[in-house]
Coordinates of C-alpha atoms and ligand atoms in Angstrom, one line a residue:
M1 CA 44.8 99.6 129.8
K2 CA 43.2 97.0 127.3
C3 CA 44.3 95.7 124.6
D4 CA 44.1 97.3 121.5
H5 CA 43.5 94.5 119.3
V6 CA 40.9 92.4 121.0
F7 CA 38.7 92.2 117.7
C8 CA 41.1 89.8 116.6
R9 CA 38.7 87.3 119.3
K10 CA 37.1 86.3 116.6
K11 CA 39.5 85.1 114.6
F12 CA 39.9 82.4 117.9
S13 CA 37.0 81.1 116.3
S14 CA 34.9 77.4 116.4
T15 CA 37.5 76.9 113.3
V16 CA 40.2 76.3 115.3
W17 CA 38.9 74.6 117.9
Y18 CA 37.3 72.1 115.6
C19 CA 41.2 71.3 113.8
A20 CA 42.3 71.3 116.9
F21 CA 39.6 68.8 118.0
I22 CA 40.5 66.1 115.2
F23 CA 44.3 66.7 114.5
C24 CA 45.5 67.3 117.9
L25 CA 42.9 64.9 120.0
P26 CA 45.8 64.1 122.7
V27 CA 46.7 68.0 123.0
A28 CA 42.9 69.1 123.7
V29 CA 42.2 65.8 126.1
L30 CA 46.0 67.3 128.4
A31 CA 44.3 70.7 127.4
Q32 CA 41.6 69.8 130.2
S33 CA 45.3 70.4 132.4
S34 CA 45.8 74.3 130.2
P35 CA 43.6 77.5 131.0
I36 CA 44.0 78.4 127.6
G37 CA 41.1 79.1 125.0
K38 CA 39.1 79.1 129.2
T39 CA 39.8 81.0 131.7
I40 CA 43.0 82.7 129.0
D41 CA 42.2 84.2 126.4
P42 CA 45.1 84.2 124.1
Y43 CA 42.9 86.7 122.0
A44 CA 42.0 89.4 124.4
Y45 CA 44.0 90.5 127.0
I46 CA 45.3 93.6 128.9
F47 CA 48.4 95.0 129.7
P48 CA 47.7 95.0 133.8
K49 CA 51.3 97.1 134.6
D50 CA 50.6 97.9 138.8
I51 CA 48.0 95.5 140.8
V52 CA 47.7 94.7 144.5
A53 CA 47.0 91.2 145.2
T54 CA 47.0 89.4 148.6
H55 CA 47.1 85.5 147.7
G56 CA 50.1 85.5 144.7
C57 CA 51.4 87.2 142.2
V58 CA 53.5 87.4 138.9
V59 CA 55.6 89.6 136.4
S60 CA 56.5 88.9 133.2
A61 CA 57.0 90.4 130.0
H62 CA 53.9 88.9 128.5
P63 CA 50.3 89.5 130.1
L64 CA 49.0 85.6 128.5
A65 CA 52.9 84.5 130.5
S66 CA 52.1 86.4 134.0
A67 CA 48.3 84.9 133.6
V68 CA 49.7 81.2 133.2
G69 CA 51.7 82.2 135.6
T70 CA 49.1 82.8 138.0
W71 CA 46.5 80.0 137.2
V72 CA 49.6 77.6 137.8
L73 CA 49.1 79.5 141.4
Q74 CA 46.3 79.2 141.7
Q75 CA 45.5 75.1 141.0
G76 CA 48.3 74.5 143.8
G77 CA 52.1 75.0 142.6
N78 CA 54.3 76.5 144.4
A79 CA 56.5 80.0 143.0
V80 CA 59.2 78.0 141.0
D81 CA 55.8 75.6 139.7
A82 CA 54.9 79.1 138.3
A83 CA 58.2 80.2 137.1
I84 CA 58.6 77.0 135.2
A85 CA 54.7 77.7 133.2
V86 CA 56.1 81.1 132.7
Q87 CA 59.3 80.5 131.4
F88 CA 57.8 78.3 128.7
A89 CA 55.0 80.4 128.1
L90 CA 57.6 83.0 127.0
A91 CA 59.3 80.9 124.8
V92 CA 55.8 81.2 123.2
V93 CA 54.8 84.7 123.0
Y94 CA 57.4 86.7 123.5
P95 CA 60.5 84.7 121.2
A96 CA 62.7 88.0 121.0
A97 CA 63.9 86.9 124.4
G98 CA 61.5 84.0 126.2
N99 CA 63.0 80.6 125.5
I100 CA 64.4 77.0 125.2
G101 CA 67.5 77.8 123.2
G102 CA 68.8 80.2 125.2
G103 CA 69.3 80.1 129.5
G104 CA 69.6 82.2 132.9
F105 CA 69.6 82.4 136.4
M106 CA 67.0 81.5 138.8
V107 CA 67.2 82.7 142.5
I108 CA 64.9 81.0 144.9
H109 CA 63.6 82.0 148.3
L110 CA 62.2 79.0 149.9
A111 CA 59.3 79.4 152.7
N112 CA 61.7 77.0 154.9
G113 CA 64.2 79.9 154.9
R114 CA 66.4 77.7 152.3
N115 CA 67.2 80.3 149.4
T116 CA 69.2 78.7 146.3
V117 CA 70.3 79.5 143.2
I118 CA 69.5 77.3 139.7
D119 CA 72.7 78.0 136.5
Y120 CA 71.5 76.9 133.2
R121 CA 73.9 79.8 132.1
E122 CA 74.6 77.9 127.6
E123 CA 77.8 77.0 127.7
A124 CA 80.9 77.0 125.1
P125 CA 80.6 73.8 123.1
G126 CA 83.2 71.1 123.1
L127 CA 84.9 72.6 120.1
A128 CA 85.2 75.7 120.9
N129 CA 88.4 77.5 120.6
P130 CA 89.6 81.2 122.1
N131 CA 90.5 82.0 118.3
M132 CA 86.9 81.0 116.8
F133 CA 85.9 84.6 116.5
L134 CA 89.4 86.2 115.2
D135 CA 89.8 87.3 111.7
S136 CA 92.5 86.1 109.8
T137 CA 93.9 89.2 110.7
G138 CA 93.6 88.1 114.7
R139 CA 90.5 90.8 114.5
P140 CA 87.3 89.8 116.3
N141 CA 84.3 89.8 114.4
P142 CA 81.2 90.0 116.1
R143 CA 79.0 88.8 112.9
L144 CA 80.3 85.1 113.7
S145 CA 79.8 85.7 117.7
L146 CA 76.2 87.0 117.4
Y147 CA 74.4 85.7 114.2
G148 CA 74.0 82.2 112.9
A149 CA 75.2 78.6 113.9
L150 CA 78.4 79.5 115.6
S151 CA 77.3 82.4 118.1
V152 CA 75.7 79.5 119.9
G153 CA 76.1 78.5 123.1
T154 CA 74.8 75.0 124.7
P155 CA 71.0 75.8 125.6
G156 CA 70.8 75.4 129.4
T157 CA 66.9 76.7 129.8
V158 CA 65.1 73.3 129.4
A159 CA 67.6 71.4 132.1
G160 CA 67.7 74.4 134.3
L161 CA 63.4 74.1 134.2
W162 CA 64.1 70.9 134.6
E163 CA 66.3 70.5 138.0
A164 CA 64.3 73.2 139.6
W165 CA 61.0 71.3 139.0
K166 CA 62.7 67.8 139.9
A167 CA 64.0 69.5 143.1
Y168 CA 61.2 71.9 144.5
G169 CA 58.1 71.6 142.0
K170 CA 54.5 70.4 143.5
L171 CA 52.3 70.4 140.3
P172 CA 52.9 67.4 137.7
W173 CA 55.4 68.5 135.1
K174 CA 53.0 68.1 131.9
M175 CA 51.1 70.9 133.6
L176 CA 53.9 73.2 133.9
V177 CA 54.4 72.9 130.0
Q178 CA 51.4 72.8 128.8
P179 CA 49.6 76.1 128.6
A180 CA 53.3 77.0 126.6
T181 CA 52.0 73.8 124.2
D182 CA 48.1 75.2 123.7
L183 CA 49.4 78.4 123.2
A184 CA 51.9 77.3 120.9
A185 CA 49.5 75.3 118.7
H186 CA 46.9 77.0 118.4
G187 CA 48.3 80.3 118.4
F188 CA 47.9 84.0 120.5
C189 CA 47.6 87.4 119.2
I190 CA 50.8 90.2 118.6
S191 CA 50.7 93.0 120.7
A192 CA 52.2 96.3 118.4
Q193 CA 55.7 96.3 120.1
E194 CA 55.7 92.4 119.0
A195 CA 54.9 93.1 115.2
Q196 CA 57.4 95.9 115.3
S197 CA 59.8 93.7 116.6
L198 CA 59.2 90.8 114.1
N199 CA 59.2 93.1 111.6
D200 CA 62.8 94.6 112.4
A201 CA 64.2 91.2 112.3
R202 CA 63.0 90.0 109.1
S203 CA 65.8 90.5 107.1
D204 CA 68.5 88.6 109.6
F205 CA 65.4 86.4 109.9
L206 CA 65.4 85.2 105.7
S207 CA 69.8 85.9 105.9
Y208 CA 70.4 83.1 108.5
N209 CA 67.8 80.7 107.8
T210 CA 67.3 78.6 104.6
Q211 CA 63.8 77.5 105.8
P212 CA 60.6 78.8 106.3
I213 CA 60.2 80.2 110.1
A214 CA 57.2 80.8 112.0
F215 CA 58.5 84.4 112.8
V216 CA 58.6 85.6 108.9
K217 CA 55.4 85.9 106.7
A218 CA 54.6 87.3 103.7
T219 CA 53.3 90.2 104.8
R220 CA 54.9 92.6 107.5
W221 CA 53.2 91.5 110.7
K222 CA 50.6 94.3 112.3
A223 CA 49.0 94.2 115.8
G224 CA 47.0 92.1 116.3
D225 CA 48.1 89.2 113.8
T226 CA 47.8 85.5 115.4
L227 CA 51.5 83.8 115.5
I228 CA 51.3 79.8 115.7
Q229 CA 54.0 77.9 115.9
P230 CA 53.5 74.2 115.4
E231 CA 56.6 73.2 115.4
L232 CA 57.5 74.7 118.6
A233 CA 54.8 73.1 119.7
Q234 CA 55.6 70.0 118.8
T235 CA 59.2 70.4 120.1
L236 CA 56.9 71.1 123.5
M237 CA 55.6 68.0 124.3
R238 CA 58.4 66.0 123.7
I239 CA 59.2 68.2 126.7
R240 CA 56.0 67.6 128.1
D241 CA 56.0 64.2 127.8
K242 CA 59.9 63.1 128.4
G243 CA 61.3 66.4 130.7
K244 CA 64.4 67.3 130.4
D245 CA 65.1 64.1 127.7
G246 CA 62.8 65.2 125.0
F247 CA 65.3 69.1 124.7
Y248 CA 68.8 67.1 125.2
A249 CA 68.1 63.9 124.0
G250 CA 66.2 62.1 120.9
E251 CA 64.6 64.1 118.4
T252 CA 64.8 67.7 119.3
A253 CA 68.4 66.9 120.0
N254 CA 69.2 65.3 117.0
L255 CA 67.3 68.6 115.2
I256 CA 69.2 70.7 117.0
V257 CA 73.0 68.6 115.9
Q258 CA 71.2 68.4 112.0
T259 CA 70.9 72.5 112.1
M260 CA 74.4 72.6 113.9
Q261 CA 75.8 70.9 110.3
K262 CA 73.8 72.5 108.2
Y263 CA 75.0 75.8 109.1
H264 CA 78.2 75.1 110.8
G265 CA 77.7 75.5 114.4
L266 CA 79.4 73.5 116.6
I267 CA 77.4 72.1 118.7
S268 CA 77.3 68.1 119.3
A269 CA 74.5 65.0 120.8
K270 CA 78.1 65.3 123.4
D271 CA 77.5 69.1 124.2
L272 CA 73.5 68.4 124.6
A273 CA 74.4 65.1 126.5
R274 CA 76.5 65.9 128.9
Y275 CA 74.8 69.9 130.0
R276 CA 73.8 70.4 133.5
A277 CA 72.2 73.0 134.8
I278 CA 74.4 73.9 138.0
E279 CA 72.7 74.2 141.9
R280 CA 75.0 76.7 143.3
Q281 CA 75.1 79.2 147.1
P282 CA 73.8 82.5 146.2
I283 CA 75.5 85.6 147.2
E284 CA 73.9 87.1 149.9
F285 CA 74.5 90.3 152.1
N286 CA 72.4 92.7 154.8
Y287 CA 72.0 95.9 153.5
N288 CA 70.2 98.5 155.2
G289 CA 68.5 96.3 157.7
Y290 CA 67.4 93.7 154.6
R291 CA 68.8 90.6 153.7
I292 CA 69.6 90.5 149.9
V293 CA 69.5 87.3 147.8
T294 CA 71.4 87.5 144.5
V295 CA 73.2 85.2 141.2
P296 CA 76.5 84.7 141.9
P297 CA 79.4 83.8 139.3
P298 CA 79.0 83.0 136.2
S299 CA 77.0 86.3 136.6
A300 CA 78.8 89.3 137.4
G301 CA 75.5 90.3 138.7
G302 CA 75.2 89.6 142.2
V303 CA 79.6 90.4 142.9
M304 CA 78.9 93.6 141.9
L305 CA 75.3 94.6 143.4
Q306 CA 77.1 93.8 147.1
Q307 CA 80.3 95.6 145.7
M308 CA 78.2 99.0 145.1
L309 CA 75.5 99.0 147.8
T310 CA 78.3 98.2 150.2
M311 CA 80.8 101.7 148.3
I312 CA 77.7 103.9 148.6
H313 CA 76.5 103.5 152.1
F314 CA 79.8 104.9 153.4
Y315 CA 77.9 107.9 152.5
P316 CA 74.7 109.4 153.7
I317 CA 73.2 108.7 150.6
D318 CA 69.4 109.1 151.9
Q319 CA 70.1 112.0 153.2
W320 CA 71.2 113.1 150.1
G321 CA 68.1 112.1 148.5
Y322 CA 66.8 110.9 145.1
A323 CA 68.0 112.3 142.0
S324 CA 70.1 114.8 143.5
P325 CA 73.3 115.6 142.1
L326 CA 75.5 114.4 144.9
S327 CA 74.0 111.0 145.5
T328 CA 74.1 110.2 141.6
Q329 CA 77.1 111.0 141.4
L330 CA 78.1 108.7 144.0
M331 CA 76.2 106.1 142.6
I332 CA 78.1 106.7 139.6
E333 CA 81.6 106.7 140.4
A334 CA 80.2 103.1 142.8
E335 CA 79.3 101.6 139.2
R336 CA 82.5 102.7 137.3
R337 CA 84.7 100.7 140.1
S338 CA 82.5 98.1 140.0
Y339 CA 83.2 97.3 136.1
A340 CA 86.7 97.8 136.6
D341 CA 86.6 95.3 138.7
R342 CA 84.6 93.3 136.9
A343 CA 86.6 93.1 133.4
Q344 CA 89.4 92.0 135.3
Y345 CA 88.2 89.4 137.6
L346 CA 85.4 88.1 136.6
G347 CA 84.4 84.9 134.8
D348 CA 83.1 81.2 134.8
P349 CA 84.1 80.2 138.6
D350 CA 84.7 76.6 137.3
F351 CA 87.1 78.0 134.9
V352 CA 88.8 80.7 136.6
R353 CA 89.6 81.6 140.3
I354 CA 87.6 84.3 141.3
P355 CA 89.2 86.5 144.3
I356 CA 85.2 86.5 145.6
S357 CA 86.1 87.1 149.1
Q358 CA 88.5 90.0 148.7
L359 CA 86.3 91.9 145.9
L360 CA 83.5 91.8 148.9
D361 CA 85.8 92.4 151.5
T362 CA 84.4 95.8 153.0
N363 CA 87.7 97.2 154.1
Y364 CA 88.8 96.9 150.7
L365 CA 85.5 98.7 149.1
H366 CA 86.8 100.9 151.1
R367 CA 89.3 102.0 149.9
R368 CA 87.9 101.5 146.3
I369 CA 85.4 104.8 147.1
S370 CA 87.5 106.8 149.0
D371 CA 88.7 108.9 146.9
F372 CA 85.3 109.7 145.9
T373 CA 85.1 113.7 145.9
P374 CA 81.9 115.6 145.9
A375 CA 81.5 116.9 142.5
H376 CA 84.7 115.8 140.7
P377 CA 84.5 112.9 138.3
T378 CA 87.5 110.4 139.3
P379 CA 88.5 110.0 135.4
S380 CA 88.2 105.9 134.7
Q381 CA 92.1 106.0 132.8
D382 CA 93.0 106.2 137.0
I383 CA 90.8 102.6 137.7
Q384 CA 91.7 100.0 136.0
A385 CA 91.9 98.1 132.2
G386 CA 89.0 96.8 130.7
R387 CA 85.7 97.2 128.7
F388 CA 82.2 96.0 128.3
P389 CA 79.9 95.7 125.0
Y390 CA 76.8 97.8 124.9
E391 CA 73.9 95.5 124.6
S392 CA 70.0 96.2 124.1
E393 CA 66.9 95.3 125.7
E394 CA 66.4 91.6 125.1
T395 CA 66.7 89.7 127.7
T396 CA 63.5 89.1 129.8
H397 CA 63.0 88.8 133.5
L398 CA 59.8 87.1 135.9
C399 CA 59.2 87.1 139.5
V400 CA 56.9 85.4 141.2
L401 CA 55.2 85.2 145.0
D402 CA 53.2 82.4 146.2
S403 CA 51.4 82.5 149.2
A404 CA 53.5 80.3 151.0
G405 CA 56.4 82.8 151.0
N406 CA 58.7 80.9 148.7
A407 CA 59.7 82.9 146.1
V408 CA 61.7 82.9 142.4
S409 CA 63.5 85.4 140.4
A410 CA 65.1 84.9 136.8
T411 CA 66.3 85.7 134.1
Y412 CA 66.6 84.1 130.9
T413 CA 67.3 85.3 127.7
L414 CA 68.8 84.4 123.7
N415 CA 71.7 87.4 124.4
N416 CA 70.4 89.4 121.8
L417 CA 66.8 90.0 120.1
Y418 CA 65.6 86.8 119.1
G419 CA 69.4 85.8 119.9
S420 CA 71.5 84.3 116.5
K421 CA 68.5 84.7 114.5
L422 CA 68.4 81.0 113.8
V423 CA 66.1 78.4 114.2
V424 CA 66.0 75.2 114.8
E425 CA 64.8 73.2 111.3
G426 CA 61.5 71.1 112.1
A427 CA 61.9 72.1 115.8
G428 CA 61.0 76.0 115.4
F429 CA 62.6 77.4 118.6
L430 CA 65.3 80.3 117.8
L431 CA 68.5 79.6 119.3
N432 CA 71.0 82.2 121.6
D433 CA 74.3 83.8 120.0
E434 CA 75.2 84.1 124.2
M435 CA 79.1 82.7 122.8
D436 CA 79.3 87.3 122.1
D437 CA 79.2 86.7 126.1
F438 CA 82.7 85.9 126.0
S439 CA 85.6 87.9 125.3
A440 CA 86.4 87.3 122.0
K441 CA 89.9 88.6 122.5
P442 CA 90.9 89.2 125.8
G443 CA 93.1 92.1 126.3
T444 CA 92.2 93.4 122.9
A445 CA 89.9 96.1 121.7
N446 CA 86.9 94.4 119.9
L447 CA 85.6 95.9 116.5
Y448 CA 83.9 97.6 119.3
G449 CA 86.8 99.2 120.9
L450 CA 85.9 97.2 123.8
T451 CA 88.4 94.6 125.8
G452 CA 87.6 92.2 128.5
S453 CA 89.7 89.6 130.2
T454 CA 91.4 86.1 129.5
A455 CA 89.1 85.0 133.2
N456 CA 86.4 85.8 130.6
A457 CA 88.1 83.8 127.6
I458 CA 86.6 81.3 125.7
A459 CA 87.4 77.4 126.4
P460 CA 85.2 74.1 126.1
Y461 CA 82.4 73.9 127.9
K462 CA 83.0 77.1 129.7
R463 CA 79.7 79.6 130.8
M464 CA 79.9 82.7 129.3
L465 CA 80.4 85.7 132.1
S466 CA 76.8 87.4 132.4
S467 CA 75.4 90.4 134.1
M468 CA 72.2 88.9 134.7
T469 CA 70.9 89.8 138.5
P470 CA 68.3 88.1 139.6
T471 CA 67.7 89.5 142.7
I472 CA 65.5 89.0 146.2
V473 CA 65.3 91.1 149.4
L474 CA 64.1 89.3 152.6
Q475 CA 63.1 91.4 155.2
D476 CA 62.8 89.1 158.8
Q477 CA 63.6 86.2 156.7
Q478 CA 61.0 86.5 154.6
P479 CA 60.3 87.9 150.7
Y480 CA 60.0 91.7 150.8
L481 CA 60.8 92.1 147.4
L482 CA 62.1 90.8 143.9
T483 CA 63.7 92.5 141.2
G484 CA 65.5 92.2 138.2
T485 CA 65.7 93.4 134.4
P486 CA 66.9 92.9 131.5
G487 CA 69.5 95.3 129.8
G488 CA 73.3 93.6 128.7
A489 CA 75.7 95.2 131.1
T490 CA 72.9 97.9 132.4
I491 CA 71.2 95.1 134.2
I492 CA 73.4 95.4 137.4
T493 CA 73.3 99.5 137.6
S494 CA 69.4 99.0 136.8
V495 CA 68.9 95.7 139.7
F496 CA 71.4 98.4 141.9
Q497 CA 69.5 101.7 141.7
T498 CA 66.4 99.8 141.8
L499 CA 67.1 98.6 145.7
V500 CA 68.4 102.0 146.2
D501 CA 65.1 103.7 145.2
I502 CA 63.3 102.1 147.8
L503 CA 65.7 100.6 150.5
D504 CA 66.9 104.5 150.6
F505 CA 65.1 106.7 149.0
H506 CA 61.1 105.3 149.7
L507 CA 60.1 105.7 145.8
S508 CA 57.4 104.3 145.5
P509 CA 57.4 100.7 143.8
H510 CA 56.0 102.1 140.5
D511 CA 58.3 105.1 140.4
A512 CA 61.9 102.3 141.0
V513 CA 60.4 100.5 138.4
N514 CA 59.6 103.7 135.9
N515 CA 61.6 106.4 136.3
P516 CA 64.2 107.3 134.2
K517 CA 67.5 105.5 134.8
F518 CA 71.5 105.9 134.5
H519 CA 75.0 103.9 133.9
H520 CA 78.1 104.2 133.9
Q521 CA 80.5 100.9 132.9
W522 CA 83.7 102.2 133.5
L523 CA 85.0 102.5 130.0
P524 CA 83.7 104.4 127.7
D525 CA 83.8 107.0 130.8
V526 CA 80.5 108.3 130.2
V527 CA 77.2 108.4 131.8
Y528 CA 74.5 107.0 129.9
V529 CA 71.3 108.3 131.0
E530 CA 67.6 106.7 129.6
K531 CA 64.9 109.7 127.6
G532 CA 63.6 111.7 130.3
F533 CA 66.0 112.1 133.0
P534 CA 65.5 115.2 134.3
D535 CA 67.5 118.0 132.9
S536 CA 68.7 119.8 135.8
L537 CA 70.2 116.8 137.7
T538 CA 72.2 116.2 134.0
Q539 CA 73.6 119.9 133.2
A540 CA 74.6 119.7 137.2
L541 CA 76.3 116.6 136.2
Q542 CA 77.5 117.7 133.2
Q543 CA 78.7 120.9 135.4
M544 CA 80.7 118.3 137.5
G545 CA 83.0 117.5 134.5
Y546 CA 81.1 114.6 133.7
Q547 CA 80.1 113.6 129.8
I548 CA 76.3 112.8 129.1
E549 CA 74.8 110.7 126.6
K550 CA 71.2 110.7 126.0
R551 CA 69.9 106.7 125.3
E552 CA 66.0 105.0 125.1
A553 CA 65.3 102.7 127.7
I554 CA 67.2 101.3 130.4
G555 CA 65.6 98.2 130.9
R556 CA 62.6 96.2 131.3
T557 CA 62.5 95.9 135.6
E558 CA 59.9 93.7 136.8
L559 CA 59.1 93.5 140.5
I560 CA 56.9 92.3 143.4
I561 CA 56.8 93.8 147.0
R562 CA 55.7 92.5 149.7
K563 CA 53.7 95.2 152.2
R564 CA 52.4 93.1 154.7
K565 CA 51.4 89.1 154.6
N566 CA 48.6 90.0 152.5
Y567 CA 49.3 92.9 150.4
I568 CA 51.0 92.5 147.5
I569 CA 52.0 94.6 145.2
G570 CA 52.6 93.5 141.2
V571 CA 54.9 96.6 138.9
G572 CA 55.9 95.2 135.1
D573 CA 57.3 97.8 133.9
H574 CA 55.8 100.6 131.6
R575 CA 58.6 100.1 128.9
G576 CA 57.0 97.2 127.6
D577 CA 54.1 94.6 127.4
D578 CA 55.6 93.4 130.5
A579 CA 52.2 92.7 132.4
A580 CA 51.4 92.2 136.6
S581 CA 49.2 89.3 137.4
G582 CA 48.0 88.1 140.9
Y583 CA 45.0 86.7 142.8
Ligands
DON601 O1 74.2 87.0 130.1 C1 74.2 89.0 129.8 O2 75.0 89.3 130.0 C2 73.5 88.8 128.5 N1 73.2 88.0 127.4 C3 72.4 89.8 128.8 C4 71.7 90.0 127.2 C5 70.7 90.8 127.5 O3 70.6 91.4 128.8 C6 70.3 91.5 126.6 N2 69.1 92.8 126.6 N3 68.7 93.1 126.8

């Protein structure tokens, strides 16, 4: 598919390059180690969804970011280098979710056989307290936890990328940040989806920022418009030149703290200085002869993925077949039971004791699913208490596989679309609203009628529970499949279904990504089905007694599969601007 705004190539004219040369000479010099404006034209790009590559492959939410990742691989960088450069690029070209003001998780498989996870989840500021989102009547106020300065957790992205690079990167750091710097300084043309999304957020941007910001202009955005982010470019230059300290100390840190003080947020210079990305042991388990490597708490994703896959595996689901009423019902019932456990037990492992071995015990999971009754739903009220909030698709996932066999599967986020909507004044980047992922009032229904548990209550420096589930599947100790998606609570069920679709039902990679998904999260006791979900299957589930609700897109799944050593398939989700790239 060709970008429909190639016409704006002319805007990236000699004038722009002249100005860049005169005013940004140092950038221009460094840009020699950047492909932007050379091999990558930010004004003429296409959206390749399904590709075959022979050496390395990158899939992400934006074609320019995927192209940056492939360029890094071609320069001799490894998958970790490429994943770092892609995340910096997404912070520019996909501002709804790509970020330096948020956080995430990176699952890494190294060619030497080692698996590891970098946790760069945001954490609560030191002055946070369990009641900070309750109003005078004691009820949670989601306006406060979702918008503006109070909703912001101390960002983790730059620390995470820095630690990953220090431990496992190969190319110079500057080379990984420079493409993003160029994209921010010189601009790129935006897609129809991005234009729509910026227009939708306009009134929120105006409500939560008193200074002009790059995301708001006098007229409505349209496909092909140029988005230039000069303040973000300056921030990226500081990160490029000073590494982690370019964000957590000095000018950027000052600008964050000043913005917090102006808008009554909590993040202090001390919070920024003490933030650390944490390297953690992945959750690993065998499934169908494959080795699944995925994310541990403070994401719920890995624990729940293992629970759900283990539960369905007590039944001959592969024989029941893809999208059959029975296999779909079994998966729904596994989802229901796992989400009930999540609400009760999961939180930041550095703050609460999580009974992981019990939750993952095969006998426990066997008992848990043993009351599965074909054609009869188990009412959620018969399982356990706890609920999860509805969330939309504004996180983002990326996968990178390099020619040496290193693999990275990373999901990072601002939480909601454009996070808190608050831009750091003078620094040009959006801050997350991740504080909403805590349970604002454990045990009590919030404004959406949803509850959480004390395991995920707010505490200073605690990390809020996540659903992000970046995952790598190994076959004979080699990367076979990389996947992940945004989608809040639906992330885990989407990854679960993608794996079952491929490992049990043998769907093509394209279909596993793009076919309609379904989601049950225990409470409310509803099966959400994505538009396009087969009517016959909906009717079969309704006849069994399931309550079905149709909803828009579920997730934006990215996938890489290596079929043989030199045969790599990359699939970007058709639901968004996602794109695969490779060589
Ligand atoms: O960490 C989490 O689970 C959420 N903050 C993710 C949010 C999300 O996926 C929103 N949109 N896709």
